[in-house]
Amino acid sequence: MSEKVTKASKTVTVSERNLQSAALRLLPKHNKLVSTEVDYLRRVLGDRATQQQIDEKVLQVRKLPWSEIVAD
């Protein structure tokens, strides 16, 4: 019997430090996020998110057009 045990993903605070840490880990070059990107990610993710959600959004933010990032 092979049962998959899935651990509930722990949520972490969506802070600039956590976002920058994820960017350093995931982005190849120019891996610091600018303040506009950090503001966008905090707006989209809210106060708390799982590390996986943060990682996905950090990777996506570099592919978005600026008009979407700075939109109110």
Coordinates of C-alpha atoms in Angstrom, one line a residue:
M1 CA 0.0 0.0 0.0
S2 CA 1.4 3.3 -1.0
E3 CA -0.4 6.3 0.4
K4 CA 0.6 9.8 -0.4
V5 CA 0.7 12.0 2.6
T6 CA 0.3 15.6 1.7
K7 CA 1.4 18.1 4.2
A8 CA -0.7 21.2 4.4
S9 CA 1.3 24.1 3.1
K10 CA 2.1 26.6 5.8
T11 CA 1.4 30.2 5.0
V12 CA 4.0 32.8 5.5
T13 CA 3.8 36.6 5.7
V14 CA 4.0 38.3 2.4
S15 CA 6.8 40.8 3.3
E16 CA 9.4 42.5 1.1
R17 CA 12.1 40.4 2.7
N18 CA 10.3 37.1 1.9
L19 CA 9.6 38.3 -1.7
Q20 CA 13.2 39.3 -2.2
S21 CA 14.5 36.0 -0.8
A22 CA 12.3 34.1 -3.3
A23 CA 13.5 36.3 -6.1
L24 CA 17.2 35.7 -5.2
R25 CA 16.5 32.0 -5.2
L26 CA 14.4 31.8 -8.4
L27 CA 15.4 34.5 -10.8
P28 CA 18.6 33.9 -12.8
K29 CA 20.0 37.5 -13.5
H30 CA 18.9 40.8 -12.1
N31 CA 17.3 38.9 -9.3
K32 CA 16.3 41.9 -7.1
L33 CA 12.7 43.0 -7.3
V34 CA 12.0 46.7 -7.8
S35 CA 9.6 48.4 -5.4
T36 CA 6.8 48.5 -8.0
E37 CA 7.1 44.7 -8.4
V38 CA 7.0 44.2 -4.6
D39 CA 3.9 46.4 -4.3
Y40 CA 2.2 44.5 -7.1
L41 CA 3.0 41.1 -5.4
R42 CA 1.8 42.3 -2.0
R43 CA -1.4 43.6 -3.6
V44 CA -2.0 40.3 -5.5
L45 CA -1.0 37.9 -2.8
G46 CA -2.5 39.7 0.2
D47 CA -1.0 39.5 3.8
R48 CA -0.3 35.7 3.9
A49 CA 0.4 33.1 1.2
T50 CA 2.1 29.7 0.9
Q51 CA 5.7 29.7 -0.3
Q52 CA 4.6 27.9 -3.5
Q53 CA 2.2 30.8 -4.3
I54 CA 4.9 33.3 -3.6
D55 CA 7.3 31.4 -5.8
E56 CA 4.8 31.2 -8.7
K57 CA 4.0 34.9 -8.6
V58 CA 7.6 36.0 -8.4
L59 CA 8.3 34.0 -11.5
Q60 CA 5.3 35.5 -13.3
V61 CA 5.9 39.1 -12.3
R62 CA 8.9 39.4 -14.7
K63 CA 6.7 38.3 -17.6
L64 CA 3.9 40.8 -17.1
P65 CA 3.7 44.1 -18.9
W66 CA 4.4 47.1 -16.8
S67 CA 0.9 48.4 -17.5
E68 CA -0.6 45.5 -15.6
I69 CA 1.9 45.8 -12.7
V70 CA 1.3 49.5 -12.1
A71 CA -2.5 49.4 -12.7
D72 CA -4.6 50.4 -9.7

